[in-house]
Coordinates of C-alpha atoms and ligand atoms in Angstrom, one line a residue:
X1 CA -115.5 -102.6 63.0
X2 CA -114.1 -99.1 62.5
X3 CA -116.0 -96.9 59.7
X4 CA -115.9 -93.2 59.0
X5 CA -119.8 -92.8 58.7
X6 CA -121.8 -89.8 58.2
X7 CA -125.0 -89.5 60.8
X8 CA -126.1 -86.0 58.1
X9 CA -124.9 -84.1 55.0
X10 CA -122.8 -81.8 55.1
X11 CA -118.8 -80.3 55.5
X12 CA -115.8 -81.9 56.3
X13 CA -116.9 -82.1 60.4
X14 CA -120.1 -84.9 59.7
X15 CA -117.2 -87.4 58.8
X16 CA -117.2 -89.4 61.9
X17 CA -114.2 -92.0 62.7
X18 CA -116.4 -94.6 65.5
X19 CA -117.0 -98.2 65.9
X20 CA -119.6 -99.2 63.2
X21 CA -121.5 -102.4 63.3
X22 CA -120.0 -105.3 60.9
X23 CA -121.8 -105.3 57.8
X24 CA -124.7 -108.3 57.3
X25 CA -123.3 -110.8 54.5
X26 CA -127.4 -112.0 53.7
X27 CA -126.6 -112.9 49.8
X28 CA -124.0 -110.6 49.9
X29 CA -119.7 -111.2 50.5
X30 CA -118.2 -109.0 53.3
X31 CA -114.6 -107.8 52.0
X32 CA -111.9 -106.8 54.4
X33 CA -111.1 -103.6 53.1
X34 CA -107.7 -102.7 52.4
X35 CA -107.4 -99.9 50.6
X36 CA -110.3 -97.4 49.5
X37 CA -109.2 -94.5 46.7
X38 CA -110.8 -91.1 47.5
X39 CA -112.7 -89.6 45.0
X40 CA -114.6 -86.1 44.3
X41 CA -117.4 -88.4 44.2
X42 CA -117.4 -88.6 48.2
X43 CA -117.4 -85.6 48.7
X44 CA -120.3 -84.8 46.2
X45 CA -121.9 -87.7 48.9
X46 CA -120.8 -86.4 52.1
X47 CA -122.6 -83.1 51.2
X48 CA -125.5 -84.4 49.5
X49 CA -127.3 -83.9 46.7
X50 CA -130.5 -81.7 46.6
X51 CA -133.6 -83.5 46.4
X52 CA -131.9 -86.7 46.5
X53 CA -132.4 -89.1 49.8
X54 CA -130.0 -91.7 50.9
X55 CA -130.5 -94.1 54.1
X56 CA -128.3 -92.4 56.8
X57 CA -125.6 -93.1 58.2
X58 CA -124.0 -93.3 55.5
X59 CA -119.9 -95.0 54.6
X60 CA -119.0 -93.4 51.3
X61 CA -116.0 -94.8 49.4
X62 CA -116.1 -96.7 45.9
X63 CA -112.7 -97.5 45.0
X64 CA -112.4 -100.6 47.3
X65 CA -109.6 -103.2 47.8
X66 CA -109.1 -105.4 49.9
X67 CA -108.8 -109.7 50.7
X68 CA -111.1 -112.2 50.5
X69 CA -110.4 -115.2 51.8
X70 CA -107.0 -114.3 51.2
X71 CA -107.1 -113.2 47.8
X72 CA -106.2 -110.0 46.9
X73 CA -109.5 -108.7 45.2
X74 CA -111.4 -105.0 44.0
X75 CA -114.7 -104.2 43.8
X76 CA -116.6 -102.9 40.8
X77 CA -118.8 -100.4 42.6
X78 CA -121.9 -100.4 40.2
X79 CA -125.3 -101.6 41.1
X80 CA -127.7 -102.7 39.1
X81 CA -131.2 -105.5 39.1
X82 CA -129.2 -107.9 37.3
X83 CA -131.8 -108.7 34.9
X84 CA -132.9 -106.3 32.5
X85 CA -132.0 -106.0 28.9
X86 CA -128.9 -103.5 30.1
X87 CA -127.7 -106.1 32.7
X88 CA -128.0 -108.8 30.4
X89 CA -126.1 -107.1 27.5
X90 CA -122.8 -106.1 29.5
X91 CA -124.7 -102.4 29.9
X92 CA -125.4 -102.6 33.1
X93 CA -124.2 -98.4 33.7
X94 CA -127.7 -97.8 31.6
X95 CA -129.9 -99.8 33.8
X96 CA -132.7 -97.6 35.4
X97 CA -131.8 -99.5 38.6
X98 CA -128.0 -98.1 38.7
X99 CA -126.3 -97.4 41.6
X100 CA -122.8 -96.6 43.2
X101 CA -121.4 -98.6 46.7
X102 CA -120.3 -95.7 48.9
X103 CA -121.9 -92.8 46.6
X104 CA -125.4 -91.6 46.7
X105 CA -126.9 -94.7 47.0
X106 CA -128.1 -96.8 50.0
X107 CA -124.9 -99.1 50.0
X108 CA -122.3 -98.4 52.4
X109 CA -118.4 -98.2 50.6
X110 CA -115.3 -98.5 52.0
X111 CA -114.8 -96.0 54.8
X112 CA -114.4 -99.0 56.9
X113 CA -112.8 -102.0 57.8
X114 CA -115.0 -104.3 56.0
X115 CA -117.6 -103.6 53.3
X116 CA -120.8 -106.1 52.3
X117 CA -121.0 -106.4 48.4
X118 CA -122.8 -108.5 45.9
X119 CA -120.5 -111.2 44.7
X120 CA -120.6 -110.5 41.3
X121 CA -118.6 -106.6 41.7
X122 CA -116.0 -109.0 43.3
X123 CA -112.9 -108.7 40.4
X124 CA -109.3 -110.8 41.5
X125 CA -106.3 -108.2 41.4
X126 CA -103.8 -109.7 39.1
X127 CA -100.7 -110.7 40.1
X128 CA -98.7 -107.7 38.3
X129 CA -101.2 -105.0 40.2
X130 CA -100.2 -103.5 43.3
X131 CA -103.1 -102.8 46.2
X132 CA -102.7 -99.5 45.9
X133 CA -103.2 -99.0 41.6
X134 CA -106.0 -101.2 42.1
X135 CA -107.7 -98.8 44.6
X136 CA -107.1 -96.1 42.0
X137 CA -109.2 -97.8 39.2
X138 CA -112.9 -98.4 39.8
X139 CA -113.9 -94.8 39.7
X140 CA -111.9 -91.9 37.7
X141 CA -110.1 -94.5 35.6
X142 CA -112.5 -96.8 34.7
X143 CA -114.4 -93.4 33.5
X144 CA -112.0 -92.1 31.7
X145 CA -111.4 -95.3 30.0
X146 CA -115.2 -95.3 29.0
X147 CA -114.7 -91.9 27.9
X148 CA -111.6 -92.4 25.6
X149 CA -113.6 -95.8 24.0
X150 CA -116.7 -94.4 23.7
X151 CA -114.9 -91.6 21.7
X152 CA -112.8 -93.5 19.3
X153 CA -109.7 -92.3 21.6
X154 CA -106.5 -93.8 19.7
X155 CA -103.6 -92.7 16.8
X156 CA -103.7 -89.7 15.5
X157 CA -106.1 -88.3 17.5
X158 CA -105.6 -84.6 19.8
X159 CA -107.5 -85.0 23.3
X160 CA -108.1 -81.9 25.6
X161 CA -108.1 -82.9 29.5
X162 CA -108.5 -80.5 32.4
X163 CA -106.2 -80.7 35.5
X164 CA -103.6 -83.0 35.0
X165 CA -103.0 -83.4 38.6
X166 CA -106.9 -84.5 39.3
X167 CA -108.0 -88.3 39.6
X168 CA -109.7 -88.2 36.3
X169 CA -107.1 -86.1 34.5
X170 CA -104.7 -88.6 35.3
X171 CA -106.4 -91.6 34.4
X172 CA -107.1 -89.4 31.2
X173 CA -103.3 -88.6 30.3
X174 CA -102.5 -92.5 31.3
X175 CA -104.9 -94.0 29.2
X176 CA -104.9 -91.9 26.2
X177 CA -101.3 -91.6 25.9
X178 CA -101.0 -95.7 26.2
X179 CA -103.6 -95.6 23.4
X180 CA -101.2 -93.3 20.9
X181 CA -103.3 -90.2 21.2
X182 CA -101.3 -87.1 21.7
X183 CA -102.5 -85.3 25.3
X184 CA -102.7 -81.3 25.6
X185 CA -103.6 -80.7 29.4
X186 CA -104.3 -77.9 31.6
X187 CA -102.8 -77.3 35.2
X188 CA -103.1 -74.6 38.0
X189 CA -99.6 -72.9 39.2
X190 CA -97.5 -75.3 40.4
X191 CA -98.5 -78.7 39.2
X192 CA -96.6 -78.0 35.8
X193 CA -93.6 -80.7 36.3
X194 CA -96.6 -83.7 37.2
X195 CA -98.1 -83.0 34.1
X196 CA -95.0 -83.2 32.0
X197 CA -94.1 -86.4 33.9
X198 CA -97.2 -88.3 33.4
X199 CA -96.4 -87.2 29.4
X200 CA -98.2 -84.8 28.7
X201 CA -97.6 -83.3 25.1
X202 CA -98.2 -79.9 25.7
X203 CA -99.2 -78.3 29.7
X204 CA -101.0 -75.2 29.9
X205 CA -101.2 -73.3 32.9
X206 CA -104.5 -71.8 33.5
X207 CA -103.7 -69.4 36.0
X208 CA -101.0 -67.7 33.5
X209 CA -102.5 -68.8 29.9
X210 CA -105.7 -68.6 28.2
X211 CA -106.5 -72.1 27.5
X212 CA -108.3 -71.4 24.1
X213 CA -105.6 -69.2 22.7
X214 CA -102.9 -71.9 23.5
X215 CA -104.7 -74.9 22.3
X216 CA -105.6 -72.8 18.9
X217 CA -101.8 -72.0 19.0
X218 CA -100.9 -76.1 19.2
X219 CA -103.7 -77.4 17.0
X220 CA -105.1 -74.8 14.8
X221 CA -108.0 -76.2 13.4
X222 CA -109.0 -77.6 17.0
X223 CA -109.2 -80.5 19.3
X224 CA -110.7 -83.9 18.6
X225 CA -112.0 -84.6 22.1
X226 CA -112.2 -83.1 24.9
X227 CA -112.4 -84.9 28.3
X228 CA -114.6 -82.4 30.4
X229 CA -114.9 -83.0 33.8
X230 CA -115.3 -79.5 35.4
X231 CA -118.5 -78.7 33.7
X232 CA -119.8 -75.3 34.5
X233 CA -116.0 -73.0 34.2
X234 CA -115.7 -75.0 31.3
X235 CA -117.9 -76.1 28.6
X236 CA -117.5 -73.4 26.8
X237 CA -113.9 -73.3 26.4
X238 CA -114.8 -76.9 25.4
X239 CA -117.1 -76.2 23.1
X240 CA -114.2 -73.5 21.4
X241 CA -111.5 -75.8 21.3
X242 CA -113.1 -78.5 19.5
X243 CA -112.8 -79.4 15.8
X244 CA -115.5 -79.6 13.6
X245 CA -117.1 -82.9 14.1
X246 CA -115.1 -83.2 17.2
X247 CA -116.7 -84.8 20.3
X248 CA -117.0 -83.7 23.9
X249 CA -116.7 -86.8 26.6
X250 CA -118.7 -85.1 30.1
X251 CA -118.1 -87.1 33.2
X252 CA -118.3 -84.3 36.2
X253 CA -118.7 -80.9 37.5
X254 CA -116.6 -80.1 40.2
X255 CA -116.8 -76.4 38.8
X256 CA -120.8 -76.2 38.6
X257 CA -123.6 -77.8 37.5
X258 CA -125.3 -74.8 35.5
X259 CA -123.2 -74.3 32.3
X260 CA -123.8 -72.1 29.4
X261 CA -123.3 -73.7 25.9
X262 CA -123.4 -71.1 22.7
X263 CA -125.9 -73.3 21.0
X264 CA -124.8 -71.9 17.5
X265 CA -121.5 -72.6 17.8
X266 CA -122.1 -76.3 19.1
X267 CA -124.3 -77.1 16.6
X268 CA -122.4 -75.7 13.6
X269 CA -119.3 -77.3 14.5
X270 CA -121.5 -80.6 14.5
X271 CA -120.0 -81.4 17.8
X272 CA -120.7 -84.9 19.6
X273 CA -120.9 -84.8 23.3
X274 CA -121.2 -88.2 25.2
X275 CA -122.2 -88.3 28.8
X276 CA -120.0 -91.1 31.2
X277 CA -121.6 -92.8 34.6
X278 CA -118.8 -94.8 35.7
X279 CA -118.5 -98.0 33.3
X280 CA -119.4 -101.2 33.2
X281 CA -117.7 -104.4 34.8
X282 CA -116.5 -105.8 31.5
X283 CA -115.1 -102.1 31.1
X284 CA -113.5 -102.6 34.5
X285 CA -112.1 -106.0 33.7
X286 CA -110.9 -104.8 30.2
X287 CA -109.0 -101.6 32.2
X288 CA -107.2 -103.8 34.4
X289 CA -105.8 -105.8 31.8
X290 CA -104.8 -103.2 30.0
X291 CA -102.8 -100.7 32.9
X292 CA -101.3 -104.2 33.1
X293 CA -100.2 -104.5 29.6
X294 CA -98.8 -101.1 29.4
X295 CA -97.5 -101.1 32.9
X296 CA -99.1 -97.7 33.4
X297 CA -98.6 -96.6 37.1
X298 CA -100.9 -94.5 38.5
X299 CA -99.4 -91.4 40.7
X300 CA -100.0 -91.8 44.3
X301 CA -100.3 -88.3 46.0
X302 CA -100.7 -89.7 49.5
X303 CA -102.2 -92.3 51.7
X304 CA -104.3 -91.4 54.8
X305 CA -105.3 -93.5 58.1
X306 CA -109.2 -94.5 57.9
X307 CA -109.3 -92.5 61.2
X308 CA -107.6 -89.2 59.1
X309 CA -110.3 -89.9 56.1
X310 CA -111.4 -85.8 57.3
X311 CA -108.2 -84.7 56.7
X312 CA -108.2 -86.9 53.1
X313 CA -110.6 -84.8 51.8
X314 CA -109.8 -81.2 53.2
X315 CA -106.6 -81.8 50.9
X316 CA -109.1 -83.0 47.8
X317 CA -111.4 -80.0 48.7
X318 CA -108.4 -77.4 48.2
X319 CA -106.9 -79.5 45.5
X320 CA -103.4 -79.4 47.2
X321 CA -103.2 -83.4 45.7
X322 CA -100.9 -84.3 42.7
X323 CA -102.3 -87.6 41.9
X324 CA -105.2 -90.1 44.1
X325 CA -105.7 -89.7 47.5
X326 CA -106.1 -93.5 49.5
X327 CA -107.2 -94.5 52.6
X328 CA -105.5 -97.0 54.3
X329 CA -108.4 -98.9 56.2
X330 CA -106.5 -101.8 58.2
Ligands
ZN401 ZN1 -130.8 -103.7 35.0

């Protein structure tokens, strides 16, 4: 098959379009891949993570779609043993086994024509999904879903998301807007009209506007949440913005991973921060039906050739993309 494997860590140049060898079913299913969403995840992979080992090569990707047998089907990318107390209670994102296909983890993901997973990530795309909004949900909005749940996301609540034109700041806006919350959001220069269209309440743009100053300016006594998936640049505007009692949902850190937190003010605000690692397959299951439901649509930005997946994520690394990124792997 054709893959886009890489033989070491490191920049965009280790990303290697080549003939691959097909993947071994053993107990597992081998889905023709479709469609695989790029996510800041890969690149996270692609340049490794200190002190962490993966078998090499390596196919990163874990937003698959694809057919089997002819059905139109998606892949829940999270690993687990499958029989633990986690795994057996629907938790499987807390087992100690827990893994990502395609991220740093010794499953290949869907770089590739075809892609060997357990049978059990298999999910069926409904009949009112198209290919390419299913290859947007397994990763940023099956996160931000967690996030918004896990946080009591809903009616008459004020959420804070960063950069309305990322994969997880859209799913964000999406989701919490479906769910009756009212979205502030933060852009750079330029991605202002996306952010209004996906319905955003209120858009600030951080290269013009201090984001703590507006969002005091639009809810005074501050946020409820805030969905923080920069980390280092900006937990500590998180940590201003929120209410007291308010709650901080952390899912990334495309900024950093060293931040600074004023202890005093986090503690006497009494803030609540929740960490997210993907979700779980009922969360998956529970997403789909409802982007169904409320017919949300996520934003396309552009679709790549498997053979151009280098050029998929230069664009992602200078953050030129309004909306997911998707390779086209067939
Ligand atoms: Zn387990």
């Amino acid at each position: 098959m054709k893959a886009v494997p890489f033989f070491e860590h490191g920049s965009l140049d280790v990303l290697q379009y080549c003939e691959f060898p097909d993947p071994a079913a053993d107990k597992d299913i081998v889905v023709d891949v479709e469609y695989c969403g790029v996510n800041h995840l890969d690149i996270w992979t692609r340049m490794g993570i200190p002190g962490k080992k993966i078998l090499l090569p390596h196919i990163c990707g874990c937003d698959i779609v694809g057919t089997l047998k002819g059905q139109r089907v998606m892949v829940y990318p999270g690993i687990s043993c499958d029989r633990c107390q986690y795994c057996n209670s629907g938790h499987e994102n807390l087992c100690n086994e827990f893994a990502i296909i395609g991220g740093m983890s010794d499953w290949n993901g869907g770089y590739a024509e075809k892609v060997a997973v357990p049978a059990r990530n298999v999910i069926k795309i409904p009949k009112a999904l198209k290919s390419e909004s299913a290859a947007t949900l397994a990763v940023s909005y099956l996160v931000a879903w967690n996030m918004l749940k896990a946080n009591g996301a809903g009616r008459s609540k004020t959420i804070l998301v960063y950069g309305a034109a990322s994969g997880v700041g859209m799913a964000t806006i999406q989701l919490a807007m479906a769910l009756g919350a009212k979205v502030i959001t933060t852009v750079s220069s330029g991605k202002h009209e996306f952010a209004k269209k996906l319905g955003a309440d209120r858009v600030i743009d951080k290269t013009s506007q201090n984001i703590v100053e507006e969002v005091k300016r639009i809810s005074p006594t501050g946020v409820d949440i805030v969905v923080d998936h920069v980390g280092a640049a900006t937990w500590p505007t998180s940590i201003a913005v929120l209410r007291q009692g308010g709650r901080m949902a952390v899912c990334g850190m495309t900024s950093g991973n060293e931040a600074k937190v004023p202890v005093r003010v986090f503690y006497s605000k009494q803030i609540l921060m929740t960490g997210a690692l993907l979700g779980t397959r009922g969360e998956l299951q529970e997403l789909i039906r409802f982007v169904v439901r409320k017919k949300i649509r996520p934003v396309i930005d552009s679709i790549f050739p498997l053979k151009d997946a280098k050029e998929a994520h230069k664009k992602m690394e200078a953050n030129l993309h309004k909306g997911k990124i998707l390779l086209s792997c067939r």
